[in-house]
PDB file of C-alpha atoms in Angstrom:
ATOM      1  CA  MET A  11      78.089 -53.468 -52.069  1.00 64.00           C
ATOM      2  CA  ALA A  12      78.618 -54.625 -48.479  1.00 71.00           C
ATOM      3  CA  ASP A  13      78.006 -58.235 -49.573  1.00 81.00           C
ATOM      4  CA  LEU A  14      80.790 -57.963 -52.165  1.00 81.00           C
ATOM      5  CA  LYS A  15      83.131 -56.472 -49.602  1.00 83.00           C
ATOM      6  CA  ASP A  16      82.359 -59.338 -47.208  1.00 84.00           C
ATOM      7  CA  PHE A  17      82.910 -61.837 -50.021  1.00 81.00           C
ATOM      8  CA  ALA A  18      86.255 -60.228 -50.895  1.00 79.00           C
ATOM      9  CA  GLU A  19      87.264 -60.400 -47.224  1.00 82.00           C
ATOM     10  CA  GLN A  20      86.394 -64.112 -47.123  1.00 84.00           C
ATOM     11  CA  LEU A  21      88.449 -64.773 -50.270  1.00 79.00           C
ATOM     12  CA  VAL A  22      91.475 -62.951 -48.933  1.00 80.00           C
ATOM     13  CA  ASN A  23      91.357 -64.931 -45.686  1.00 81.00           C
ATOM     14  CA  LEU A  24      91.171 -68.401 -47.299  1.00 78.00           C
ATOM     15  CA  THR A  25      93.846 -70.904 -46.334  1.00 82.00           C
ATOM     16  CA  VAL A  26      95.865 -72.669 -49.016  1.00 77.00           C
ATOM     17  CA  LYS A  27      93.776 -75.809 -48.482  1.00 79.00           C
ATOM     18  CA  GLU A  28      90.548 -73.841 -48.896  1.00 82.00           C
ATOM     19  CA  VAL A  29      91.851 -72.168 -52.074  1.00 78.00           C
ATOM     20  CA  ASN A  30      92.625 -75.608 -53.520  1.00 79.00           C
ATOM     21  CA  GLU A  31      89.144 -76.861 -52.605  1.00 84.00           C
ATOM     22  CA  LEU A  32      87.597 -73.772 -54.213  1.00 81.00           C
ATOM     23  CA  ALA A  33      89.666 -74.344 -57.359  1.00 79.00           C
ATOM     24  CA  ASP A  34      88.431 -77.954 -57.529  1.00 81.00           C
ATOM     25  CA  ILE A  35      84.804 -76.878 -57.150  1.00 85.00           C
ATOM     26  CA  LEU A  36      85.128 -74.202 -59.852  1.00 79.00           C
ATOM     27  CA  LYS A  37      86.743 -76.669 -62.223  1.00 79.00           C
ATOM     28  CA  GLU A  38      84.492 -79.676 -61.608  1.00 82.00           C
ATOM     29  CA  GLU A  39      81.118 -77.967 -61.242  1.00 82.00           C
ATOM     30  CA  TYR A  40      81.498 -74.911 -63.467  1.00 78.00           C
ATOM     31  CA  GLY A  41      84.228 -75.829 -65.945  1.00 78.00           C
ATOM     32  CA  ILE A  42      86.336 -72.830 -64.903  1.00 78.00           C
ATOM     33  CA  GLU A  43      90.116 -73.297 -64.851  1.00 72.00           C
ATOM     34  CA  PRO A  44      90.926 -71.082 -61.832  1.00 59.00           C
ATOM     35  CA  ALA A  45      94.749 -71.204 -61.834  1.00 52.00           C
ATOM     36  CA  ALA A  46      95.224 -67.455 -62.268  1.00 49.00           C
ATOM     37  CA  ALA A  47      92.470 -66.629 -59.793  1.00 47.00           C
ATOM     38  CA  ALA A  48      93.949 -68.929 -57.138  1.00 46.00           C
ATOM     39  CA  VAL A  49      97.341 -67.282 -57.498  1.00 49.00           C
ATOM     40  CA  ALA A  50      95.756 -63.842 -57.250  1.00 49.00           C
ATOM     41  CA  VAL A  51      93.822 -64.804 -54.119  1.00 49.00           C
ATOM     42  CA  ALA A  52      96.871 -66.403 -52.509  1.00 50.00           C
ATOM     43  CA  GLY A  53      99.024 -63.409 -53.428  1.00 52.00           C
ATOM     44  CA  GLY A  54      96.381 -61.029 -52.132  1.00 50.00           C
ATOM     45  CA  ALA A  55      96.249 -62.814 -48.807  1.00 49.00           C
ATOM     46  CA  ALA A  56      99.998 -62.563 -48.358  1.00 50.00           C
ATOM     47  CA  ALA A  57     100.045 -58.913 -49.370  1.00 49.00           C
ATOM     48  CA  GLY A  58      97.055 -58.047 -47.192  1.00 48.00           C
ATOM     49  CA  GLY A  59      99.147 -57.836 -44.057  1.00 46.00           C
ATOM     50  CA  GLU A  60      97.858 -61.151 -42.796  1.00 46.00           C
ATOM     51  CA  GLU A  61     100.353 -63.445 -41.140  1.00 48.00           C
ATOM     52  CA  ALA A  62     101.448 -65.760 -43.955  1.00 52.00           C
ATOM     53  CA  GLU A  63     102.034 -69.432 -43.334  1.00 64.00           C
ATOM     54  CA  GLU A  64     105.748 -70.230 -43.507  1.00 72.00           C
ATOM     55  CA  GLN A  65     106.681 -72.401 -46.459  1.00 77.00           C
ATOM     56  CA  THR A  66     107.984 -75.791 -45.324  1.00 79.00           C
ATOM     57  CA  GLU A  67     108.466 -77.594 -48.640  1.00 84.00           C
ATOM     58  CA  PHE A  68     110.614 -76.313 -51.452  1.00 87.00           C
ATOM     59  CA  ASP A  69     111.349 -77.276 -55.041  1.00 88.00           C
ATOM     60  CA  VAL A  70     114.980 -77.096 -56.145  1.00 88.00           C
ATOM     61  CA  ILE A  71     114.919 -75.829 -59.750  1.00 90.00           C
ATOM     62  CA  LEU A  72     117.960 -76.022 -62.008  1.00 88.00           C
ATOM     63  CA  THR A  73     117.634 -72.875 -64.122  1.00 89.00           C
ATOM     64  CA  ALA A  74     120.868 -73.258 -66.121  1.00 88.00           C
ATOM     65  CA  PRO A  75     123.782 -75.715 -66.098  1.00 86.00           C
ATOM     66  CA  GLY A  76     126.396 -72.960 -66.190  1.00 83.00           C
ATOM     67  CA  GLY A  77     129.883 -73.351 -67.609  1.00 83.00           C
ATOM     68  CA  SER A  78     130.722 -76.710 -66.038  1.00 85.00           C
ATOM     69  CA  LYS A  79     127.905 -78.802 -67.485  1.00 87.00           C
ATOM     70  CA  LEU A  80     129.625 -82.169 -67.015  1.00 89.00           C
ATOM     71  CA  ALA A  81     130.178 -81.532 -63.292  1.00 89.00           C
ATOM     72  CA  VAL A  82     126.536 -80.483 -62.936  1.00 88.00           C
ATOM     73  CA  VAL A  83     125.313 -83.636 -64.735  1.00 89.00           C
ATOM     74  CA  LYS A  84     127.428 -85.830 -62.432  1.00 90.00           C
ATOM     75  CA  LEU A  85     126.156 -84.021 -59.343  1.00 88.00           C
ATOM     76  CA  VAL A  86     122.507 -84.219 -60.471  1.00 88.00           C
ATOM     77  CA  LYS A  87     123.008 -87.962 -61.065  1.00 89.00           C
ATOM     78  CA  GLU A  88     124.447 -88.348 -57.567  1.00 89.00           C
ATOM     79  CA  LEU A  89     121.816 -86.204 -55.819  1.00 86.00           C
ATOM     80  CA  THR A  90     118.770 -87.667 -57.538  1.00 85.00           C
ATOM     81  CA  GLY A  91     119.766 -91.273 -58.089  1.00 87.00           C
ATOM     82  CA  LEU A  92     118.945 -90.900 -61.792  1.00 86.00           C
ATOM     83  CA  GLY A  93     120.910 -92.707 -64.454  1.00 89.00           C
ATOM     84  CA  LEU A  94     123.509 -90.779 -66.436  1.00 90.00           C
ATOM     85  CA  LYS A  95     121.218 -90.402 -69.465  1.00 90.00           C
ATOM     86  CA  ASP A  96     118.310 -89.088 -67.357  1.00 89.00           C
ATOM     87  CA  ALA A  97     120.543 -86.718 -65.392  1.00 88.00           C
ATOM     88  CA  LYS A  98     122.001 -85.331 -68.646  1.00 89.00           C
ATOM     89  CA  GLU A  99     118.501 -84.905 -70.068  1.00 90.00           C
ATOM     90  CA  LEU A 100     117.385 -83.008 -66.950  1.00 88.00           C
ATOM     91  CA  VAL A 101     120.392 -80.668 -67.176  1.00 88.00           C
ATOM     92  CA  ASP A 102     119.990 -80.202 -70.954  1.00 90.00           C
ATOM     93  CA  ASN A 103     116.333 -79.259 -70.559  1.00 89.00           C
ATOM     94  CA  ALA A 104     116.796 -76.680 -67.787  1.00 80.00           C
ATOM     95  CA  PRO A 105     114.893 -75.030 -66.205  1.00 89.00           C
ATOM     96  CA  LYS A 106     113.751 -78.248 -64.560  1.00 89.00           C
ATOM     97  CA  PRO A 107     113.123 -79.339 -60.964  1.00 89.00           C
ATOM     98  CA  VAL A 108     115.939 -81.428 -59.507  1.00 88.00           C
ATOM     99  CA  LYS A 109     113.978 -82.315 -56.360  1.00 88.00           C
ATOM    100  CA  GLU A 110     110.492 -81.325 -55.282  1.00 87.00           C
ATOM    101  CA  GLY A 111     108.840 -81.016 -51.889  1.00 86.00           C
ATOM    102  CA  VAL A 112     112.027 -81.096 -49.791  1.00 85.00           C
ATOM    103  CA  ALA A 113     112.645 -79.441 -46.444  1.00 86.00           C
ATOM    104  CA  LYS A 114     114.207 -75.984 -46.353  1.00 86.00           C
ATOM    105  CA  ASP A 115     117.578 -77.190 -45.001  1.00 86.00           C
ATOM    106  CA  GLU A 116     117.862 -79.917 -47.623  1.00 87.00           C
ATOM    107  CA  ALA A 117     116.800 -77.533 -50.403  1.00 85.00           C
ATOM    108  CA  GLU A 118     119.426 -74.979 -49.361  1.00 88.00           C
ATOM    109  CA  ALA A 119     122.117 -77.685 -49.171  1.00 89.00           C
ATOM    110  CA  LEU A 120     121.211 -78.947 -52.654  1.00 86.00           C
ATOM    111  CA  LYS A 121     121.245 -75.405 -54.003  1.00 88.00           C
ATOM    112  CA  LYS A 122     124.670 -74.762 -52.495  1.00 89.00           C
ATOM    113  CA  GLN A 123     126.118 -77.985 -53.949  1.00 90.00           C
ATOM    114  CA  LEU A 124     124.718 -77.283 -57.406  1.00 88.00           C
ATOM    115  CA  GLU A 125     125.951 -73.682 -57.369  1.00 89.00           C
ATOM    116  CA  GLU A 126     129.414 -74.846 -56.318  1.00 89.00           C
ATOM    117  CA  ALA A 127     129.400 -77.139 -59.362  1.00 87.00           C
ATOM    118  CA  GLY A 128     128.623 -74.093 -61.524  1.00 89.00           C
ATOM    119  CA  ALA A 129     124.862 -74.398 -61.972  1.00 88.00           C
ATOM    120  CA  GLU A 130     122.271 -71.673 -61.593  1.00 88.00           C
ATOM    121  CA  VAL A 131     119.593 -72.741 -59.119  1.00 88.00           C
ATOM    122  CA  GLU A 132     116.492 -71.278 -57.500  1.00 88.00           C
ATOM    123  CA  LEU A 133     114.196 -72.435 -54.732  1.00 86.00           C
ATOM    124  CA  LYS A 134     110.439 -72.204 -55.036  1.00 87.00           C
TER     125      LYS A 134
END
């Protein structure tokens, strides 16, 4: 029983990098798709009272175009550098990421611009 408790303690204290390495090992060597387990371990570490690492990269997700779809399409085109057709497709197929892996300040600025155009946006 003590061994399992020690093992649980080790799992809870894994860093994000270590969780990813563990997921790769489970997948490659044992054929186990550990997506749900990795989320549970990462969530458990954050909830365990441990000091969580501050998120530095964010994904800006367009959840809905809102009432002013044309304005949102134009803004997405401008912000992403996509062509009109691709920007319209992104907006039509919401929820979709507009930009991924951006800094917090940039993500918040993008969110604000999109919301001002009438879109519904979330940061992840």
